[in-house]
Short mmCIF file of C-alpha atoms in Angstrom, two decimals:
data_model
loop_
_atom_site.label_atom_id
_atom_site.label_comp_id
_atom_site.label_asym_id
_atom_site.label_seq_id
_atom_site.Cartn_x
_atom_site.Cartn_y
_atom_site.Cartn_z
CA MET G 1 0.00 0.00 0.00
CA PRO G 2 1.82 3.14 -1.21
CA SER G 3 1.55 6.64 0.22
CA LEU G 4 -1.17 8.87 -1.24
CA ALA G 5 1.09 11.69 -2.43
CA PRO G 6 4.60 10.37 -3.12
CA ASP G 7 5.63 13.45 -5.13
CA GLU G 8 4.76 15.83 -2.28
CA PHE G 9 6.82 14.32 0.56
CA THR G 10 10.39 13.08 0.88
CA PRO G 11 10.93 12.00 4.52
CA GLU G 12 14.32 10.48 5.27
CA THR G 13 12.92 8.57 8.25
CA THR G 14 9.94 6.35 8.98
CA TYR G 15 7.84 9.27 10.14
CA LEU G 16 4.94 8.16 12.35
CA ASN G 17 4.50 11.32 14.39
CA THR G 18 1.77 13.37 12.73
CA ALA G 19 -0.08 13.51 16.05
CA SER G 20 2.78 15.79 17.16
CA PHE G 21 3.57 17.60 13.90
CA GLY G 22 2.60 16.94 10.29
CA LEU G 23 5.17 16.99 7.49
CA PRO G 24 5.11 19.92 5.04
CA SER G 25 4.26 19.22 1.41
CA ALA G 26 6.51 20.16 -1.48
CA ARG G 27 3.94 22.73 -2.60
CA ALA G 28 3.88 24.33 0.86
CA LEU G 29 7.68 24.55 1.02
CA ALA G 30 7.83 26.07 -2.46
CA ALA G 31 5.13 28.61 -1.66
CA VAL G 32 6.86 29.68 1.57
CA ARG G 33 10.19 30.00 -0.25
CA ASP G 34 8.59 32.15 -2.96
CA ALA G 35 6.81 34.33 -0.41
CA SER G 36 10.02 34.77 1.60
CA ALA G 37 11.97 35.73 -1.54
CA SER G 38 9.31 38.27 -2.47
CA TRP G 39 9.40 39.68 1.06
CA ALA G 40 13.21 39.91 1.04
CA SER G 41 13.17 41.70 -2.32
CA GLY G 42 10.88 44.40 -0.94
CA ARG G 43 8.17 43.50 -3.44
CA GLY G 44 5.96 41.44 -1.16
CA ALA G 45 4.01 43.28 1.54
CA PRO G 46 2.94 40.77 4.21
CA THR G 47 -0.16 42.69 5.30
CA SER G 48 -1.64 43.00 1.83
CA GLU G 49 -0.80 39.37 1.07
CA VAL G 50 -2.59 38.19 4.20
CA ASP G 51 -5.65 40.21 3.20
CA ARG G 52 -5.60 38.45 -0.16
CA LEU G 53 -5.09 34.92 1.19
CA ALA G 54 -6.98 34.89 4.50
CA PRO G 55 -10.49 34.74 2.96
CA THR G 56 -9.42 31.73 0.89
CA LEU G 57 -8.04 30.06 4.01
CA ARG G 58 -11.28 30.65 5.94
CA ALA G 59 -13.31 29.21 3.10
CA GLY G 60 -11.01 26.19 2.85
CA PHE G 61 -11.45 25.27 6.49
CA ALA G 62 -15.20 25.89 6.27
CA ARG G 63 -15.41 23.30 3.50
CA LEU G 64 -13.79 20.73 5.82
CA LEU G 65 -16.41 21.49 8.47
CA ASP G 66 -19.56 20.49 6.61
CA GLY G 67 -22.25 23.14 6.96
CA ALA G 68 -19.93 26.02 7.94
CA THR G 69 -19.30 29.17 5.92
CA ALA G 70 -16.28 31.47 5.80
CA ASP G 71 -18.14 33.94 8.06
CA ASP G 72 -18.21 31.29 10.79
CA ILE G 73 -14.41 31.04 10.92
CA ALA G 74 -11.95 33.09 13.00
CA LEU G 75 -8.19 32.93 12.49
CA GLY G 76 -5.78 32.63 15.40
CA SER G 77 -2.36 31.26 16.24
CA GLY G 78 -3.23 28.50 18.71
CA VAL G 79 -6.10 26.52 20.17
CA ALA G 80 -5.88 27.78 23.76
CA GLY G 81 -6.06 31.42 22.69
CA LEU G 82 -9.15 30.72 20.62
CA ILE G 83 -10.81 28.89 23.52
CA ALA G 84 -10.16 31.87 25.78
CA PRO G 85 -13.25 33.88 24.68
CA VAL G 86 -15.44 30.84 25.45
CA ALA G 87 -13.89 30.43 28.90
CA ASN G 88 -14.09 34.15 29.56
CA ALA G 89 -17.81 34.26 28.75
CA LEU G 90 -18.79 31.68 31.38
CA PRO G 91 -20.36 33.10 34.54
CA SER G 92 -18.65 32.60 37.87
CA GLY G 93 -19.51 29.19 39.34
CA ALA G 94 -20.34 27.62 35.96
CA GLU G 95 -19.63 23.91 35.61
CA VAL G 96 -17.31 22.75 32.84
CA LEU G 97 -17.06 19.03 32.07
CA LEU G 98 -13.92 17.54 30.49
CA PRO G 99 -12.60 14.01 29.95
CA GLU G 100 -9.72 12.75 32.04
CA GLY G 101 -6.45 12.97 30.11
CA GLU G 102 -7.69 15.72 27.80
CA PHE G 103 -4.92 17.69 26.08
CA ALA G 104 -3.89 20.68 28.20
CA SER G 105 -4.64 23.32 25.54
CA VAL G 106 -8.30 22.37 25.90
CA SER G 107 -8.44 22.09 29.68
CA MET G 108 -6.12 24.88 30.87
CA PRO G 109 -8.30 27.86 29.85
CA PHE G 110 -10.92 26.49 32.25
CA VAL G 111 -8.75 24.97 34.98
CA TYR G 112 -6.87 28.21 35.61
CA ARG G 113 -9.99 30.31 35.84
CA ASP G 114 -10.42 29.55 39.53
CA ASP G 115 -14.04 30.65 39.83
CA LEU G 116 -15.32 27.83 37.61
CA VAL G 117 -16.33 24.32 38.69
CA VAL G 118 -14.25 22.01 36.49
CA ARG G 119 -15.05 18.28 36.55
CA PHE G 120 -12.94 15.58 34.90
CA VAL G 121 -14.56 12.21 34.18
CA PRO G 122 -13.52 9.16 32.10
CA LEU G 123 -14.06 9.72 28.38
CA ALA G 124 -16.38 6.71 28.19
CA GLU G 125 -18.61 8.34 30.84
CA LEU G 126 -18.56 11.88 29.44
CA ALA G 127 -22.04 11.86 27.91
CA ALA G 128 -23.56 10.16 30.96
CA GLN G 129 -22.03 12.76 33.28
CA VAL G 130 -23.66 15.77 31.59
CA ARG G 131 -26.30 17.20 33.94
CA PRO G 132 -28.54 20.29 34.14
CA GLU G 133 -25.85 22.16 36.11
CA THR G 134 -23.32 21.64 33.29
CA ALA G 135 -22.73 24.88 31.36
CA LEU G 136 -20.14 23.58 28.91
CA VAL G 137 -18.56 20.31 27.80
CA ALA G 138 -15.09 20.60 26.21
CA VAL G 139 -13.48 17.63 24.46
CA SER G 140 -11.25 16.66 21.56
CA VAL G 141 -12.89 14.72 18.74
CA VAL G 142 -9.86 12.42 18.86
CA GLN G 143 -7.81 12.11 22.02
CA SER G 144 -4.20 13.19 21.61
CA ALA G 145 -2.81 10.65 24.07
CA ASP G 146 -4.25 7.46 22.64
CA GLY G 147 -6.44 8.12 19.60
CA ARG G 148 -9.81 7.32 21.15
CA VAL G 149 -12.67 8.90 19.18
CA THR G 150 -15.51 10.81 20.84
CA ASP G 151 -19.08 9.92 19.90
CA LEU G 152 -20.09 13.47 18.95
CA ALA G 153 -23.64 12.57 17.97
CA GLU G 154 -24.34 11.11 21.41
CA LEU G 155 -22.62 13.98 23.20
CA ARG G 156 -24.43 16.59 21.10
CA ALA G 157 -27.81 15.07 21.94
CA VAL G 158 -27.06 14.98 25.67
CA THR G 159 -25.69 18.54 25.84
CA ARG G 160 -28.75 19.88 24.02
CA ALA G 161 -31.08 17.97 26.33
CA ASN G 162 -29.36 19.55 29.36
CA GLY G 163 -28.95 23.06 27.95
CA ALA G 164 -25.14 22.82 27.90
CA ARG G 165 -22.84 24.19 25.21
CA LEU G 166 -20.35 21.89 23.46
CA LEU G 167 -16.81 22.91 22.54
CA VAL G 168 -14.83 20.52 20.36
CA ASP G 169 -11.14 20.49 19.44
CA ALA G 170 -10.69 18.94 15.98
CA THR G 171 -6.89 19.22 15.86
CA GLN G 172 -6.35 15.43 15.86
CA ALA G 173 -9.30 14.79 13.53
CA ALA G 174 -9.58 17.42 10.78
CA GLY G 175 -7.93 16.15 7.63
CA TRP G 176 -8.81 12.47 8.00
CA LEU G 177 -12.23 12.36 9.71
CA PRO G 178 -15.39 13.92 8.19
CA LEU G 179 -16.77 16.65 10.48
CA ARG G 180 -20.16 18.41 10.69
CA PHE G 181 -20.46 22.00 11.88
CA ALA G 182 -23.82 21.25 13.55
CA ASP G 183 -22.22 18.69 15.89
CA ALA G 184 -20.86 21.37 18.26
CA ASP G 185 -21.42 24.98 19.28
CA TYR G 186 -17.73 25.90 19.18
CA TRP G 187 -14.93 24.30 17.17
CA VAL G 188 -11.19 24.91 17.47
CA CYS G 189 -8.46 23.37 15.35
CA ALA G 190 -4.73 23.83 14.85
CA THR G 191 -3.43 23.27 11.31
CA PHE G 192 0.04 21.86 11.94
CA LYS G 193 -0.91 18.22 12.50
CA TRP G 194 -3.32 16.31 10.19
CA LEU G 195 -3.96 19.43 8.07
CA ILE G 196 -0.20 19.52 7.29
CA GLY G 197 -0.26 23.28 7.70
CA ALA G 198 1.62 25.68 9.97
CA ARG G 199 2.37 25.87 13.68
CA SER G 200 1.17 29.49 13.73
CA VAL G 201 -2.33 29.06 12.28
CA ALA G 202 -5.48 27.81 14.02
CA PHE G 203 -9.23 28.21 13.60
CA LEU G 204 -12.24 28.95 15.78
CA ALA G 205 -15.63 28.17 14.23
CA THR G 206 -18.98 29.17 15.69
CA PRO G 207 -22.30 30.17 14.10
CA ARG G 208 -23.38 33.80 14.05
CA GLU G 209 -26.04 33.29 16.75
CA PHE G 210 -23.39 32.27 19.30
CA VAL G 211 -20.99 35.12 18.55
CA PRO G 212 -22.74 37.61 20.90
CA LEU G 213 -22.41 35.10 23.75
CA LEU G 214 -18.61 35.32 23.69
CA ARG G 215 -16.34 38.09 24.91
CA PRO G 216 -13.36 38.95 22.73
CA ILE G 217 -10.10 39.13 24.65
CA GLY G 218 -7.35 41.50 23.57
CA SER G 219 -9.07 42.39 20.30
CA SER G 220 -6.60 42.80 17.45
CA TRP G 221 -6.58 45.50 14.79
CA TYR G 222 -7.13 42.65 12.36
CA ALA G 223 -10.51 41.88 13.93
CA ALA G 224 -12.05 45.27 13.11
CA GLU G 225 -15.14 45.49 10.91
CA ASP G 226 -13.21 47.59 8.37
CA ARG G 227 -9.63 47.07 9.48
CA TRP G 228 -7.92 49.50 7.12
CA ALA G 229 -10.38 52.30 7.88
CA GLU G 230 -10.10 51.69 11.63
CA LEU G 231 -6.33 51.54 12.07
CA TYR G 232 -6.29 54.73 14.16
CA ARG G 233 -9.94 55.05 15.17
CA PRO G 234 -11.55 51.70 16.11
CA THR G 235 -15.32 51.83 15.86
CA ALA G 236 -16.84 48.35 15.54
CA LEU G 237 -16.25 44.62 15.61
CA PRO G 238 -17.93 42.34 13.05
CA THR G 239 -21.05 40.41 14.02
CA THR G 240 -19.43 37.22 12.69
CA ALA G 241 -16.71 34.97 14.12
CA ARG G 242 -14.14 37.24 12.47
CA ARG G 243 -14.34 39.48 15.55
CA PHE G 244 -12.13 36.91 17.31
CA ASP G 245 -9.33 37.14 14.72
CA THR G 246 -5.78 37.79 15.79
CA THR G 247 -3.18 39.11 13.37
CA PRO G 248 -2.26 36.16 11.14
CA ASP G 249 1.28 35.00 10.50
CA TRP G 250 1.78 35.66 6.79
CA LEU G 251 4.06 32.71 6.03
CA GLY G 252 1.90 30.47 8.19
CA VAL G 253 -1.14 31.38 6.11
CA VAL G 254 0.80 30.57 2.93
CA ALA G 255 1.79 27.14 4.27
CA ALA G 256 -1.64 26.34 5.72
CA LEU G 257 -3.35 27.16 2.43
CA ARG G 258 -1.15 24.71 0.53
CA GLY G 259 -1.76 22.02 3.11
CA LEU G 260 -5.51 22.46 2.80
CA SER G 261 -5.29 22.38 -0.99
CA LEU G 262 -3.66 18.93 -0.90
CA ILE G 263 -6.17 17.61 1.65
CA GLU G 264 -9.02 18.78 -0.57
CA GLU G 265 -7.50 17.26 -3.72
CA LEU G 266 -7.06 13.86 -2.10
CA THR G 267 -10.34 14.15 -0.12
CA VAL G 268 -10.86 13.52 3.57
CA ASP G 269 -12.67 10.23 2.86
CA LYS G 270 -9.76 8.82 0.87
CA ILE G 271 -7.17 10.02 3.38
CA GLY G 272 -9.16 8.61 6.30
CA ALA G 273 -9.51 5.20 4.66
CA HIS G 274 -5.77 5.13 3.91
CA ASP G 275 -4.76 6.20 7.41
CA LEU G 276 -7.10 3.76 9.14
CA GLU G 277 -6.01 0.80 7.02
CA LEU G 278 -2.36 1.40 7.92
CA ALA G 279 -3.19 1.82 11.61
CA ASP G 280 -5.27 -1.37 11.60
CA ARG G 281 -2.38 -3.30 10.05
CA PHE G 282 -0.05 -1.91 12.66
CA ARG G 283 -2.36 -2.86 15.55
CA ASP G 284 -2.64 -6.40 14.19
CA GLY G 285 1.15 -6.62 13.96
CA LEU G 286 1.55 -5.28 17.49
CA ARG G 287 -0.77 -7.95 18.87
CA GLU G 288 1.23 -10.65 17.09
CA LEU G 289 4.31 -9.30 18.87
CA GLY G 290 2.56 -9.56 22.24
CA PHE G 291 1.67 -5.87 22.71
CA GLU G 292 -1.78 -4.63 23.68
CA PRO G 293 -2.48 -1.38 21.81
CA VAL G 294 -5.43 0.81 22.75
CA SER G 295 -8.38 -0.49 20.75
CA ALA G 296 -9.49 2.72 19.07
CA ARG G 297 -10.40 2.97 15.37
CA SER G 298 -8.08 5.85 14.68
CA PRO G 299 -4.85 6.63 12.79
CA ILE G 300 -3.29 7.18 16.22
CA VAL G 301 -2.02 3.93 17.73
CA SER G 302 -1.08 3.98 21.40
CA VAL G 303 0.93 1.23 23.10
CA PRO G 304 0.65 1.59 26.89
CA GLY G 305 3.72 0.87 28.99
CA ALA G 306 6.13 0.72 26.05
CA ALA G 307 7.92 4.06 26.44
CA ASP G 308 11.19 2.30 27.33
CA LEU G 309 11.35 1.08 23.71
CA ALA G 310 11.65 4.64 22.37
CA PRO G 311 15.47 4.45 22.06
CA ARG G 312 15.13 1.32 19.91
CA LEU G 313 12.80 3.18 17.56
CA GLU G 314 15.06 6.21 17.46
CA GLN G 315 18.05 4.02 16.53
CA ALA G 316 16.02 2.55 13.65
CA GLU G 317 14.95 6.07 12.59
CA VAL G 318 11.30 5.33 13.30
CA ILE G 319 9.88 8.62 14.56
CA ALA G 320 7.09 8.23 17.13
CA SER G 321 6.26 9.85 20.48
CA ALA G 322 6.57 8.75 24.09
CA ARG G 323 3.41 9.83 25.91
CA GLY G 324 2.30 9.00 29.46
CA GLY G 325 4.58 5.99 29.78
CA GLY G 326 3.52 4.57 26.41
CA LEU G 327 4.39 4.94 22.73
CA ARG G 328 2.20 6.81 20.26
CA PHE G 329 2.33 6.19 16.52
CA ALA G 330 0.37 8.13 13.89
CA PHE G 331 -0.28 7.18 10.25
CA HIS G 332 -1.11 9.76 7.61
CA LEU G 333 -1.25 10.29 3.86
CA TYR G 334 2.54 10.19 3.38
CA ASN G 335 2.86 6.81 5.11
CA SER G 336 2.84 3.39 3.46
CA ALA G 337 2.64 -0.31 4.29
CA GLU G 338 6.45 -0.33 4.27
CA ASP G 339 6.39 2.13 7.17
CA VAL G 340 4.18 -0.27 9.12
CA GLU G 341 6.67 -3.12 8.56
CA ARG G 342 9.69 -0.99 9.47
CA ALA G 343 8.09 0.09 12.74
CA LEU G 344 7.12 -3.49 13.63
CA SER G 345 10.61 -4.69 12.73
CA ALA G 346 12.16 -2.08 15.04
CA LEU G 347 9.94 -3.21 17.91
CA ARG G 348 10.66 -6.88 17.15
CA SER G 349 14.45 -6.51 17.16
CA GLY G 350 16.40 -6.96 20.38
#
C-alpha cells in the first residue's frame, strides 16, 4: 500500500509522528520560499498578502467542516487562545465538564480560571455525566494521548437535552475524519498536525447566533469590521466569528493554504480510509508481537507501557512519540505499508 502523495513528501525517516507535527508538502515549502523571496526583495508586503489569502483560508477550512461558511471562521495562532473567549464568557460558578487525560490546551483555559467548577470524568462516561448544572462540555474529537474517538452525535444530543454548550477540538481529527459543523457549538483546530499546515495558524468556528455570547479578549486591529479604515480610530467589531481574529502569521497562512489544498484534492474520505487501514495493520502486527495497543479505530495507535522502547525506535529512525509511559504512533497520507513493517521490525528486534 503506497503513500497517497509520493511526489509531495520526501521524509528520510519512517515518520509516524503526525499527532505531534505533520510533514510539510513540497507545494507548501515552495510557496513559503517564494513568499520569503518576495518579502526579502521588498516586493511582497505581508499585510496586503494576508488580506488576499486569509479569505481563501477561511473558506477552505469551512469546507472541511460540513455546513460552515467562511463567516463562521476566525483565524488565530493556537487553540488555547481561541478557547479563551469561550472560557471568559462563562459566569462565575459555571460547571465545565472535560474528559480525564484531555490535552492541556483544551483544559487549561478552564482549569486556571479559579471561579469555575471544572469536573474531569472518564471519556467513556462523558455523555452520561452531563447534567442540568453543566454549562459547557469541552473535548477533543480524537484524544491526543491514545487516539480514542468521541461519539459526537451522542454527546451533542445529551448537551442539548441539558442546555449545555459543546466545545470541540478537531486538531487530531480534521484532515482524516469527516466533520459536521452542527455537531458542536464551538470548534477549534490547529493546522500543523493532520492538516499539514503551519504551527502558527489555528481556527475557531462558531455560528453567528453564538458570537454575541462570547467576549473577545485582547481584540486585534485585524478583527475590526473595516480594518484599514479603523487603524487609528476603532469603531466596531464584526457580528461574525471574524471578531475573534488575531493578526495572522503571513508565512503560516501561505503554508496552511497549501496544506488544505492537498487535503481537498485527495479528499478527507480517501485520506481517512488510507490512514485507518495502515493503523489497523499496525495494531494487528503489534498484537502478534505480544503488545496490547489501545483499541481505538483511529490513525493514532497507542501502546501503553512501552515508552522504554523509544530508544530502539530512534536508533532505527522510526519517529514516534513517548506519551504517558507509552508509545504513540500516527499514520497519515505520506505513510505506506512499508512504514508499518519498518516500525514493527524495530519493535521486534532486540
